[in-house]
Short mmCIF file of C-alpha atoms in Angstrom, two decimals:
data_model
loop_
_atom_site.label_atom_id
_atom_site.label_comp_id
_atom_site.label_asym_id
_atom_site.label_seq_id
_atom_site.Cartn_x
_atom_site.Cartn_y
_atom_site.Cartn_z
CA MET A 1040 0.00 0.00 0.00
CA ILE A 1041 1.16 3.50 -0.79
CA ILE A 1042 -0.31 6.57 0.93
CA SER A 1043 0.65 9.97 -0.47
CA LEU A 1044 -0.19 13.27 1.21
CA ASN A 1045 0.47 16.45 -0.77
CA SER A 1046 -0.03 20.11 0.04
CA SER A 1047 1.27 23.33 -1.45
CA THR A 1048 0.24 25.34 1.64
CA PHE A 1049 1.77 23.48 4.61
CA ASP A 1050 4.37 20.87 5.61
CA THR A 1051 2.42 17.59 5.83
CA SER A 1052 2.78 14.71 8.28
CA LEU A 1053 1.26 11.21 8.07
CA LEU A 1054 0.70 8.78 10.95
CA LEU A 1055 -0.47 5.17 10.70
CA VAL A 1056 -1.58 3.53 13.95
CA ASP A 1057 -3.03 0.07 14.51
CA VAL A 1058 -6.40 -0.23 16.24
CA VAL A 1059 -6.79 -2.89 18.93
CA ASN A 1060 -10.12 -3.50 20.71
CA ASN A 1061 -11.52 -0.25 19.23
CA GLU A 1062 -8.64 1.78 20.71
CA LEU A 1063 -5.56 3.29 19.14
CA GLY A 1064 -2.61 0.97 19.56
CA ASN A 1065 0.97 1.28 18.38
CA LEU A 1066 2.41 3.70 15.87
CA VAL A 1067 3.10 1.60 12.77
CA LEU A 1068 4.61 4.25 10.49
CA GLN A 1069 5.16 7.99 10.41
CA ASN A 1070 6.48 10.35 7.75
CA ASP A 1071 6.69 14.11 8.04
CA SER A 1072 8.67 14.85 4.91
CA ASN A 1073 9.04 12.87 1.74
CA ASP A 1074 12.08 13.45 -0.47
CA SER A 1075 10.06 16.09 -2.29
CA GLY A 1076 10.12 18.56 0.62
CA THR A 1077 6.78 19.24 2.27
CA ASN A 1078 4.84 16.20 1.07
CA SER A 1079 4.56 12.89 2.94
CA ARG A 1080 4.47 9.28 1.76
CA LEU A 1081 4.10 5.89 3.43
CA GLU A 1082 4.82 2.66 1.59
CA THR A 1083 4.27 -0.62 3.43
CA THR A 1084 2.73 -4.06 3.47
CA LEU A 1085 0.14 -4.33 6.25
CA SER A 1086 -1.09 -7.37 8.11
CA PRO A 1087 -4.88 -7.84 8.13
CA GLY A 1088 -6.49 -5.60 10.72
CA THR A 1089 -7.84 -2.14 11.40
CA TYR A 1090 -5.71 0.98 11.13
CA TRP A 1091 -6.12 4.69 11.84
CA LEU A 1092 -4.59 7.18 9.41
CA GLY A 1093 -3.75 10.58 10.82
CA VAL A 1094 -3.11 13.67 8.71
CA THR A 1095 -1.52 16.65 10.39
CA ASN A 1096 1.07 19.35 9.85
CA PHE A 1097 4.69 19.53 10.93
CA SER A 1098 4.26 22.99 12.43
CA PRO A 1099 1.23 23.83 14.64
CA SER A 1100 1.00 27.31 13.11
CA GLU A 1101 0.45 25.99 9.57
CA SER A 1102 -2.81 24.91 7.96
CA GLY A 1103 -4.36 24.54 4.54
CA SER A 1104 -5.77 22.19 1.97
CA TYR A 1105 -4.26 18.85 1.00
CA ASP A 1106 -4.71 15.89 -1.32
CA ILE A 1107 -4.42 12.32 -0.12
CA ALA A 1108 -4.20 9.19 -2.25
CA VAL A 1109 -4.22 5.55 -1.15
CA THR A 1110 -2.97 2.99 -3.66
CA LEU A 1111 -3.31 -0.73 -3.08
CA VAL A 1112 -0.50 -2.78 -4.58
CA LEU A 1113 -1.41 -6.40 -5.20
CA PRO A 1114 1.30 -9.09 -5.16
#
């Protein structure tokens, strides 16, 4: 799976957390800056389960619009 978060107005940050018994569990992955500067990207293979995807900004004073894309990659 590939998750891409892009914004031209703020420095993006992605968080992926597993959900256990309807509660947030452990941080699985985090990315606050892809190689392209202010955009974020996660690329991983996940075990079956439930996950929470968090979208935030690197700096609390920044905000704005963003685009998010989730791509499933089949083996």
